[in-house]
């Protein structure tokens, strides 16, 4: 590893703490965000990352399924949600969900990542049937399904407690929960970017309840809109605090705001500098999180690859058919084949390891046979998407 070189003297005491394995404070976090000495911050994050994971970089073969984009929340940050009769509104019949899942399984998916809108008319039973149907058809595929925001909405429409709602989801087949909907926990920010959505405190409470019943989850932070550095640090430390309590978070994913087609389209896009800074600072502050994901869909494969030297140890997956970011103007592909993910990882000097959702290495010889070809083979995708 190259030697640490610090240009900004304010980073020196922080570097000492990191090298001694000491926990960083809120002030340290703010100093890390404020400095322009990105290489020093990146070096420190890479140091922590290599101590935990050596040279390994994880990826998975997954399939996103967004059952509906109809949503009553009308978050200003979002370009995905539609009114029931709005242009481009859709809701899949369960048959269409099975079809998409079958495509994913043919591709070798070990995970379905399922999130959608808060639909005013679909009953909770639709979502439970969806989960049961998937589990019945593909018991070996991990269901990472529905954010804390959707859980709260299901509880409201089904007139159930959060715990009973989560229990019903678990019984229907949910294996873990994705990290979306966290945005920035601070109420000042939520009032502007997602004023009708689950509060930050409620998001954390639902995550706590899920973890207590053995459901693990991811966590995210949406950066690059109207939030301050203090509000980002507060968000990260609230996650760290809950993780101390439950140890239920699996991975953290910093998400770059994409303004296009949203009510905040006047805002500029986050820069590559901000992307790498957020990866590195989260790796340094979240000392009790095992994994930091560089989600290539939103970072672009180019920045995600560099992030593997700035604290990230995971590139997420092949994805297939991403909608939330593409509705908001993302110019990345909707799919990256396995071979390309491996190439990105190898070229960054890391060793690719295919993982399942909970970061167990995947042994393909133990999985049911899939359509001929390697998992994530692009020829399979073009074939299946034309069905
Ligand atoms: O919750 C919505 C964000 C999230 C926009 O858990 C936007 O493994 C940027 O949570 N610009 C959904 N972001 C994505 C998500 C996720 C992604 C990958 C992996 C995992 C995981 C979770 O996307 C939303 C919201 O925070 N989002 N609109 C937008 N215009």
CSV table of C-alpha atoms and ligand atoms in Angstrom, one decimal:
chain,number,residue,atom,x,y,z
A,1,UNK,CA,0.0,0.0,0.0
A,2,UNK,CA,1.3,3.5,-0.9
A,3,UNK,CA,2.2,5.7,2.1
A,4,UNK,CA,-0.4,8.1,3.6
A,5,UNK,CA,0.3,11.6,2.5
A,6,UNK,CA,-1.8,14.3,4.2
A,7,UNK,CA,-2.0,17.8,2.7
A,8,UNK,CA,-4.7,19.1,5.1
A,9,UNK,CA,-3.3,19.2,8.6
A,10,UNK,CA,-6.8,19.0,10.2
A,11,UNK,CA,-6.9,15.4,9.0
A,12,UNK,CA,-3.9,14.4,11.1
A,13,UNK,CA,-5.7,13.6,14.4
A,14,UNK,CA,-8.4,11.8,12.4
A,15,UNK,CA,-5.8,9.7,10.7
A,16,UNK,CA,-4.3,8.8,14.0
A,17,UNK,CA,-7.7,7.6,15.3
A,18,UNK,CA,-8.3,5.6,12.1
A,19,UNK,CA,-4.9,3.9,12.3
A,20,UNK,CA,-5.5,3.1,16.0
A,21,UNK,CA,-8.9,1.6,15.2
A,22,UNK,CA,-10.7,4.3,17.3
A,23,UNK,CA,-14.2,5.4,16.6
A,24,UNK,CA,-14.6,8.8,14.8
A,25,UNK,CA,-16.8,11.6,16.2
A,26,UNK,CA,-19.4,13.8,14.5
A,27,UNK,CA,-16.8,16.6,14.3
A,28,UNK,CA,-14.4,14.2,12.6
A,29,UNK,CA,-17.1,13.3,10.1
A,30,UNK,CA,-17.7,17.0,9.3
A,31,UNK,CA,-14.0,17.6,8.9
A,32,UNK,CA,-13.8,14.7,6.5
A,33,UNK,CA,-16.7,16.1,4.5
A,34,UNK,CA,-15.2,19.6,4.5
A,35,UNK,CA,-11.7,18.8,3.4
A,36,UNK,CA,-10.6,18.8,-0.3
A,37,UNK,CA,-7.8,16.4,0.6
A,38,UNK,CA,-9.8,13.6,-1.1
A,39,UNK,CA,-6.7,11.4,-1.6
A,40,UNK,CA,-6.0,11.3,2.2
A,41,UNK,CA,-9.6,10.6,3.0
A,42,UNK,CA,-9.6,7.8,0.4
A,43,UNK,CA,-6.4,6.4,1.6
A,44,UNK,CA,-7.8,6.1,5.1
A,45,UNK,CA,-11.1,4.5,3.9
A,46,UNK,CA,-9.1,2.1,1.8
A,47,UNK,CA,-7.0,1.2,4.8
A,48,UNK,CA,-10.1,0.3,6.7
A,49,UNK,CA,-11.6,-1.5,3.7
A,50,UNK,CA,-8.5,-3.7,3.2
A,51,UNK,CA,-8.2,-4.5,6.9
A,52,UNK,CA,-11.7,-5.9,6.7
A,53,UNK,CA,-11.8,-7.5,3.3
A,54,UNK,CA,-8.3,-7.7,2.0
A,55,UNK,CA,-8.4,-7.6,-1.8
A,56,UNK,CA,-11.9,-9.2,-2.2
A,57,UNK,CA,-14.6,-7.3,-3.9
A,58,UNK,CA,-18.1,-8.7,-3.9
A,59,UNK,CA,-20.9,-8.7,-6.5
A,60,UNK,CA,-24.1,-10.6,-7.0
A,61,UNK,CA,-26.4,-11.8,-9.7
A,62,UNK,CA,-29.7,-10.2,-9.0
A,63,UNK,CA,-32.9,-9.1,-10.6
A,64,UNK,CA,-34.9,-6.0,-9.7
A,65,UNK,CA,-38.6,-6.2,-9.8
A,66,UNK,CA,-40.7,-3.1,-9.3
A,67,UNK,CA,-44.3,-4.3,-9.1
A,68,UNK,CA,-45.9,-0.9,-9.5
A,69,UNK,CA,-44.8,2.7,-9.9
A,70,UNK,CA,-48.2,4.1,-8.7
A,71,UNK,CA,-47.4,6.0,-5.6
A,72,UNK,CA,-49.4,8.4,-3.3
A,73,UNK,CA,-46.3,9.8,-1.6
A,74,UNK,CA,-45.3,12.3,-4.4
A,75,UNK,CA,-41.8,12.8,-3.1
A,76,UNK,CA,-40.0,15.7,-4.7
A,77,UNK,CA,-36.9,13.6,-5.0
A,78,UNK,CA,-38.5,10.9,-7.1
A,79,UNK,CA,-39.1,10.6,-10.8
A,80,UNK,CA,-40.4,7.0,-10.6
A,81,UNK,CA,-43.8,7.5,-8.8
A,82,UNK,CA,-47.0,8.1,-10.9
A,83,UNK,CA,-50.6,8.9,-10.2
A,84,UNK,CA,-52.9,5.9,-10.9
A,85,UNK,CA,-54.0,7.3,-14.3
A,86,UNK,CA,-50.7,9.2,-14.9
A,87,UNK,CA,-48.6,8.9,-18.0
A,88,UNK,CA,-46.6,5.7,-17.8
A,89,UNK,CA,-48.3,4.3,-14.7
A,90,UNK,CA,-48.2,0.5,-14.4
A,91,UNK,CA,-49.0,-2.3,-12.0
A,92,UNK,CA,-47.9,-5.8,-12.8
A,93,UNK,CA,-50.4,-8.6,-12.7
A,94,UNK,CA,-48.8,-11.4,-10.7
A,95,UNK,CA,-48.2,-13.4,-13.9
A,96,UNK,CA,-46.0,-10.5,-15.1
A,97,UNK,CA,-44.0,-10.7,-11.8
A,98,UNK,CA,-43.5,-14.5,-12.3
A,99,UNK,CA,-42.4,-13.8,-15.9
A,100,UNK,CA,-39.7,-11.3,-14.8
A,101,UNK,CA,-38.6,-13.6,-12.0
A,102,UNK,CA,-38.3,-16.5,-14.5
A,103,UNK,CA,-36.0,-14.3,-16.6
A,104,UNK,CA,-33.9,-13.5,-13.5
A,105,UNK,CA,-33.6,-17.2,-12.6
A,106,UNK,CA,-32.6,-18.1,-16.2
A,107,UNK,CA,-29.9,-15.5,-15.7
A,108,UNK,CA,-28.7,-17.2,-12.5
A,109,UNK,CA,-30.1,-14.7,-10.0
A,110,UNK,CA,-29.7,-15.5,-6.4
A,111,UNK,CA,-31.7,-12.4,-5.3
A,112,UNK,CA,-34.8,-10.6,-6.2
A,113,UNK,CA,-34.7,-7.0,-5.2
A,114,UNK,CA,-38.3,-5.9,-4.9
A,115,UNK,CA,-39.5,-2.3,-4.3
A,116,UNK,CA,-42.4,-0.3,-5.6
A,117,UNK,CA,-44.7,2.6,-5.0
A,118,UNK,CA,-47.3,3.2,-2.3
A,119,UNK,CA,-50.4,2.2,-4.4
A,120,UNK,CA,-53.7,3.6,-3.2
A,121,UNK,CA,-55.8,0.5,-4.2
A,122,UNK,CA,-53.7,-2.6,-4.0
A,123,UNK,CA,-54.4,-4.5,-0.8
A,124,UNK,CA,-51.6,-5.9,1.4
A,125,UNK,CA,-52.7,-9.4,0.2
A,126,UNK,CA,-51.4,-8.6,-3.4
A,127,UNK,CA,-47.9,-8.1,-1.9
A,128,UNK,CA,-48.1,-11.2,0.3
A,129,UNK,CA,-49.4,-13.3,-2.7
A,130,UNK,CA,-46.4,-11.9,-4.7
A,131,UNK,CA,-44.0,-13.0,-2.1
A,132,UNK,CA,-45.6,-16.4,-1.6
A,133,UNK,CA,-45.7,-17.0,-5.3
A,134,UNK,CA,-42.0,-16.2,-5.8
A,135,UNK,CA,-40.9,-18.3,-2.8
A,136,UNK,CA,-43.0,-21.2,-4.0
A,137,UNK,CA,-41.6,-21.1,-7.5
A,138,UNK,CA,-38.0,-20.2,-6.6
A,139,UNK,CA,-37.2,-21.3,-3.0
A,140,UNK,CA,-33.5,-20.9,-3.5
A,141,UNK,CA,-33.7,-17.2,-4.5
A,142,UNK,CA,-33.4,-14.7,-1.6
A,143,UNK,CA,-36.3,-12.2,-1.4
A,144,UNK,CA,-34.9,-8.8,-0.5
A,145,UNK,CA,-38.2,-7.0,-0.5
A,146,UNK,CA,-39.9,-3.8,0.4
A,147,UNK,CA,-38.4,-0.8,2.2
A,148,UNK,CA,-39.3,0.5,5.6
A,149,UNK,CA,-41.5,3.0,3.9
A,150,UNK,CA,-43.5,0.3,2.2
A,151,UNK,CA,-43.7,-1.6,5.5
A,152,UNK,CA,-45.3,1.4,7.2
A,153,UNK,CA,-47.7,1.8,4.3
A,154,UNK,CA,-48.7,-1.9,4.4
A,155,UNK,CA,-49.3,-1.6,8.1
A,156,UNK,CA,-51.5,1.4,7.6
A,157,UNK,CA,-53.7,-0.2,4.8
A,158,UNK,CA,-53.9,-3.5,6.5
A,159,UNK,CA,-54.6,-1.9,9.9
A,160,UNK,CA,-51.9,-3.9,11.5
A,161,UNK,CA,-48.9,-3.1,13.8
A,162,UNK,CA,-45.5,-2.8,12.2
A,163,UNK,CA,-44.4,-6.0,14.0
A,164,UNK,CA,-47.4,-8.0,12.7
A,165,UNK,CA,-46.9,-6.6,9.2
A,166,UNK,CA,-43.2,-7.6,9.2
A,167,UNK,CA,-44.2,-11.0,10.6
A,168,UNK,CA,-46.7,-11.6,7.8
A,169,UNK,CA,-44.1,-10.6,5.2
A,170,UNK,CA,-41.6,-12.9,6.8
A,171,UNK,CA,-44.1,-15.8,6.8
A,172,UNK,CA,-44.8,-15.1,3.1
A,173,UNK,CA,-41.2,-15.4,2.2
A,174,UNK,CA,-39.3,-12.1,2.8
A,175,UNK,CA,-35.7,-12.9,3.7
A,176,UNK,CA,-34.3,-9.4,4.2
A,177,UNK,CA,-35.2,-5.8,3.5
A,178,UNK,CA,-33.5,-3.4,1.1
A,179,UNK,CA,-32.1,-0.1,2.4
A,180,UNK,CA,-34.2,2.4,0.4
A,181,UNK,CA,-36.4,5.2,1.8
A,182,UNK,CA,-33.9,6.4,4.4
A,183,UNK,CA,-32.9,9.5,2.3
A,184,UNK,CA,-31.6,11.9,5.0
A,185,UNK,CA,-33.2,11.4,8.4
A,186,UNK,CA,-33.3,15.1,9.4
A,187,UNK,CA,-36.9,16.5,9.4
A,188,UNK,CA,-35.8,19.8,7.8
A,189,UNK,CA,-34.5,17.9,4.7
A,190,UNK,CA,-37.4,15.4,4.6
A,191,UNK,CA,-39.9,18.3,4.6
A,192,UNK,CA,-38.5,19.4,1.3
A,193,UNK,CA,-37.5,16.2,-0.5
A,194,UNK,CA,-40.2,13.7,0.7
A,195,UNK,CA,-42.6,15.5,3.0
A,196,UNK,CA,-45.4,12.8,3.1
A,197,UNK,CA,-43.1,9.9,3.6
A,198,UNK,CA,-42.1,7.9,6.7
A,199,UNK,CA,-40.2,10.1,9.2
A,200,UNK,CA,-36.5,9.4,9.8
A,201,UNK,CA,-37.3,8.2,13.4
A,202,UNK,CA,-40.0,5.8,12.1
A,203,UNK,CA,-37.6,4.4,9.4
A,204,UNK,CA,-35.2,3.6,12.2
A,205,UNK,CA,-37.9,2.1,14.4
A,206,UNK,CA,-39.1,-0.2,11.6
A,207,UNK,CA,-35.5,-1.3,10.9
A,208,UNK,CA,-35.1,-2.0,14.7
A,209,UNK,CA,-38.3,-4.1,14.7
A,210,UNK,CA,-37.2,-6.0,11.6
A,211,UNK,CA,-33.8,-6.7,13.0
A,212,UNK,CA,-35.3,-7.8,16.4
A,213,UNK,CA,-37.3,-10.4,14.6
A,214,UNK,CA,-34.3,-11.7,12.7
A,215,UNK,CA,-34.9,-9.9,9.4
A,216,UNK,CA,-31.7,-8.2,8.3
A,217,UNK,CA,-31.7,-5.1,6.1
A,218,UNK,CA,-29.5,-2.7,4.2
A,219,UNK,CA,-29.4,1.1,4.8
A,220,UNK,CA,-29.0,4.0,2.4
A,221,UNK,CA,-28.4,7.7,2.4
A,222,UNK,CA,-29.5,10.0,-0.5
A,223,UNK,CA,-26.9,12.8,-0.9
A,224,UNK,CA,-26.3,15.7,-3.2
A,225,UNK,CA,-29.6,17.7,-3.0
A,226,UNK,CA,-30.3,20.2,-0.2
A,227,UNK,CA,-28.7,18.4,2.8
A,228,UNK,CA,-25.8,19.9,4.8
A,229,UNK,CA,-22.6,18.1,5.8
A,230,UNK,CA,-23.9,18.1,9.4
A,231,UNK,CA,-27.1,16.4,8.3
A,232,UNK,CA,-25.2,13.7,6.4
A,233,UNK,CA,-23.0,13.0,9.5
A,234,UNK,CA,-26.1,13.0,11.7
A,235,UNK,CA,-27.7,10.4,9.4
A,236,UNK,CA,-24.6,8.2,9.4
A,237,UNK,CA,-24.3,8.3,13.2
A,238,UNK,CA,-27.9,7.4,13.7
A,239,UNK,CA,-27.3,4.3,11.6
A,240,UNK,CA,-24.2,3.5,13.5
A,241,UNK,CA,-26.1,3.9,16.8
A,242,UNK,CA,-28.8,1.5,15.6
A,243,UNK,CA,-26.2,-1.0,14.3
A,244,UNK,CA,-24.5,-1.0,17.7
A,245,UNK,CA,-27.9,-2.0,19.2
A,246,UNK,CA,-29.1,-4.6,16.6
A,247,UNK,CA,-26.2,-5.6,14.4
A,248,UNK,CA,-28.9,-6.1,11.8
A,249,UNK,CA,-27.6,-4.0,8.9
A,250,UNK,CA,-25.8,-5.9,6.2
A,251,UNK,CA,-24.6,-3.2,3.9
A,252,UNK,CA,-24.7,0.6,3.5
A,253,UNK,CA,-25.3,2.2,0.1
A,254,UNK,CA,-24.7,5.9,-0.4
A,255,UNK,CA,-27.1,7.0,-3.2
A,256,UNK,CA,-26.3,10.0,-5.4
A,257,UNK,CA,-29.3,12.2,-6.1
A,258,UNK,CA,-30.4,12.2,-9.8
A,259,UNK,CA,-32.5,15.4,-10.3
A,260,UNK,CA,-33.8,14.9,-13.9
A,261,UNK,CA,-37.6,14.6,-14.2
A,262,UNK,CA,-38.1,15.3,-10.4
A,263,UNK,CA,-39.6,18.4,-8.8
A,264,UNK,CA,-36.0,19.3,-7.8
A,265,UNK,CA,-34.7,19.2,-11.4
A,266,UNK,CA,-33.2,22.7,-10.9
A,267,UNK,CA,-30.5,21.2,-8.6
A,268,UNK,CA,-27.1,20.2,-10.1
A,269,UNK,CA,-26.0,16.5,-10.2
A,270,UNK,CA,-23.5,15.4,-7.6
A,271,UNK,CA,-20.0,15.3,-8.9
A,272,UNK,CA,-17.5,12.4,-9.0
A,273,UNK,CA,-15.6,14.1,-6.2
A,274,UNK,CA,-18.8,14.0,-4.0
A,275,UNK,CA,-19.4,10.4,-5.0
A,276,UNK,CA,-16.0,9.3,-3.8
A,277,UNK,CA,-16.1,11.4,-0.7
A,278,UNK,CA,-19.4,9.9,0.3
A,279,UNK,CA,-18.1,6.4,-0.2
A,280,UNK,CA,-15.0,7.1,1.8
A,281,UNK,CA,-16.6,9.0,4.7
A,282,UNK,CA,-19.3,6.4,5.1
A,283,UNK,CA,-16.6,3.7,5.3
A,284,UNK,CA,-14.8,5.7,8.0
A,285,UNK,CA,-17.8,6.6,10.1
A,286,UNK,CA,-19.7,3.3,9.9
A,287,UNK,CA,-17.1,1.3,11.7
A,288,UNK,CA,-19.7,-1.4,12.6
A,289,UNK,CA,-21.0,-2.0,9.1
A,290,UNK,CA,-19.3,-4.8,7.2
A,291,UNK,CA,-20.0,-3.7,3.7
A,292,UNK,CA,-20.1,-0.4,1.7
A,293,UNK,CA,-21.7,-0.8,-1.7
A,294,UNK,CA,-20.6,1.2,-4.7
A,295,UNK,CA,-23.9,0.9,-6.6
A,296,UNK,CA,-22.7,1.1,-10.2
A,297,UNK,CA,-26.1,2.0,-11.6
A,298,UNK,CA,-26.1,5.4,-9.9
A,299,UNK,CA,-22.3,6.0,-9.7
A,300,UNK,CA,-21.6,4.9,-13.2
A,301,UNK,CA,-19.3,1.8,-13.6
A,302,UNK,CA,-16.3,4.2,-14.0
A,303,UNK,CA,-16.8,5.9,-10.6
A,304,UNK,CA,-17.9,2.7,-8.9
A,305,UNK,CA,-14.7,1.0,-10.0
A,306,UNK,CA,-12.6,3.8,-8.5
A,307,UNK,CA,-14.7,3.6,-5.4
A,308,UNK,CA,-13.2,0.1,-4.8
A,309,UNK,CA,-10.0,2.0,-3.8
A,310,UNK,CA,-11.9,4.6,-1.7
A,311,UNK,CA,-13.6,2.3,0.8
A,312,UNK,CA,-16.2,0.2,-1.1
A,313,UNK,CA,-16.0,-3.6,-1.1
A,314,UNK,CA,-19.1,-4.4,-3.2
A,315,UNK,CA,-20.4,-3.4,-6.7
A,316,UNK,CA,-24.0,-4.6,-6.2
A,317,UNK,CA,-25.2,-6.8,-9.0
A,318,UNK,CA,-26.2,-7.4,-12.6
A,319,UNK,CA,-29.6,-5.7,-11.7
A,320,UNK,CA,-31.4,-6.1,-15.0
A,321,UNK,CA,-34.1,-3.5,-15.7
A,322,UNK,CA,-33.5,-0.7,-13.2
A,323,UNK,CA,-36.3,1.9,-13.2
A,324,UNK,CA,-35.9,4.3,-10.3
A,325,UNK,CA,-32.7,5.9,-11.4
A,326,UNK,CA,-33.4,5.6,-15.1
A,327,UNK,CA,-36.7,7.6,-14.7
A,328,UNK,CA,-34.5,10.2,-13.1
A,329,UNK,CA,-32.2,10.5,-16.0
A,330,UNK,CA,-29.5,7.9,-15.2
A,331,UNK,CA,-27.4,7.3,-18.4
A,332,UNK,CA,-25.9,4.0,-17.2
A,333,UNK,CA,-27.0,0.7,-18.7
A,334,UNK,CA,-29.9,-1.1,-17.0
A,335,UNK,CA,-27.8,-4.3,-16.8
A,336,UNK,CA,-24.1,-5.2,-16.5
A,337,UNK,CA,-23.2,-8.7,-17.3
A,338,UNK,CA,-21.2,-10.8,-14.8
A,339,UNK,CA,-18.1,-10.8,-17.0
A,340,UNK,CA,-18.1,-7.0,-17.1
A,341,UNK,CA,-18.5,-6.7,-13.3
A,342,UNK,CA,-15.6,-9.1,-12.9
A,343,UNK,CA,-13.5,-7.1,-15.4
A,344,UNK,CA,-14.1,-3.9,-13.5
A,345,UNK,CA,-13.2,-5.5,-10.3
A,346,UNK,CA,-10.0,-7.2,-11.6
A,347,UNK,CA,-8.8,-4.0,-13.3
A,348,UNK,CA,-9.0,-2.2,-9.9
A,349,UNK,CA,-6.7,-4.8,-8.6
A,350,UNK,CA,-9.3,-6.6,-6.6
A,351,UNK,CA,-10.5,-10.3,-6.6
A,352,UNK,CA,-14.1,-10.7,-7.6
A,353,UNK,CA,-16.2,-12.9,-5.4
A,354,UNK,CA,-19.8,-13.7,-6.3
A,355,UNK,CA,-21.9,-13.5,-3.1
A,356,UNK,CA,-25.5,-14.0,-2.1
A,357,UNK,CA,-27.5,-11.2,-0.4
A,358,UNK,CA,-26.0,-12.0,3.0
A,359,UNK,CA,-22.4,-12.1,1.6
A,360,UNK,CA,-21.9,-15.8,1.6
A,361,UNK,CA,-19.8,-16.8,-1.4
A,362,UNK,CA,-22.0,-18.5,-4.0
A,363,UNK,CA,-21.1,-22.0,-5.0
A,364,UNK,CA,-22.7,-22.4,-8.4
A,365,UNK,CA,-22.4,-26.2,-8.4
A,366,UNK,CA,-24.9,-26.3,-5.5
A,367,UNK,CA,-27.5,-24.2,-7.3
A,368,UNK,CA,-30.3,-25.5,-9.5
A,369,UNK,CA,-29.3,-25.6,-13.2
A,370,UNK,CA,-30.1,-22.5,-15.1
A,371,UNK,CA,-30.4,-21.7,-18.8
A,372,UNK,CA,-27.2,-22.8,-20.5
A,373,UNK,CA,-24.4,-20.2,-20.4
A,374,UNK,CA,-22.7,-18.5,-17.4
A,375,UNK,CA,-24.6,-16.5,-14.9
A,376,UNK,CA,-25.1,-13.0,-16.1
A,377,UNK,CA,-24.3,-13.9,-19.7
A,378,UNK,CA,-25.5,-11.0,-21.9
A,379,UNK,CA,-26.7,-13.2,-24.7
A,380,UNK,CA,-29.2,-14.8,-22.2
A,381,UNK,CA,-30.5,-11.4,-21.3
A,382,UNK,CA,-31.2,-10.2,-24.8
A,383,UNK,CA,-32.8,-13.5,-25.4
A,384,UNK,CA,-35.0,-13.5,-22.3
A,385,UNK,CA,-36.0,-9.8,-22.4
A,386,UNK,CA,-37.5,-10.4,-25.9
A,387,UNK,CA,-39.9,-13.0,-24.6
B,1,LIG,O1,-35.3,4.9,-1.6
B,1,LIG,C1,-35.4,7.7,-5.6
B,1,LIG,C2,-33.5,6.6,-4.1
B,1,LIG,C3,-33.8,4.5,-3.5
B,1,LIG,C4,-34.1,9.0,-6.7
B,1,LIG,O2,-30.7,-2.3,-0.4
B,1,LIG,C5,-33.3,8.3,-5.9
B,1,LIG,O3,-29.3,-3.3,-1.7
B,1,LIG,C6,-31.5,9.3,-6.7
B,1,LIG,O4,-32.7,1.9,-2.1
B,1,LIG,N1,-32.2,10.1,-7.5
B,1,LIG,C7,-34.1,3.2,-4.1
B,1,LIG,N2,-32.0,8.4,-5.9
B,1,LIG,C8,-32.8,2.4,-4.4
B,1,LIG,C9,-32.3,1.7,-3.2
B,1,LIG,C10,-31.3,0.6,-3.3
B,1,LIG,C11,-30.5,0.6,-4.5
B,1,LIG,C12,-29.6,-0.5,-4.6
B,1,LIG,C13,-29.4,-1.4,-3.6
B,1,LIG,C14,-30.2,-1.3,-2.5
B,1,LIG,C15,-30.0,-2.4,-1.4
B,1,LIG,C16,-31.1,-0.3,-2.3
B,1,LIG,O5,-33.4,5.3,-4.6
B,1,LIG,C17,-34.9,5.3,-2.9
B,1,LIG,C18,-34.4,6.7,-2.9
B,1,LIG,O6,-33.5,6.9,-1.8
B,1,LIG,N3,-34.1,7.5,-5.2
B,1,LIG,N4,-35.4,8.6,-6.6
B,1,LIG,C19,-33.5,10.0,-7.6
B,1,LIG,N5,-34.2,10.8,-8.4
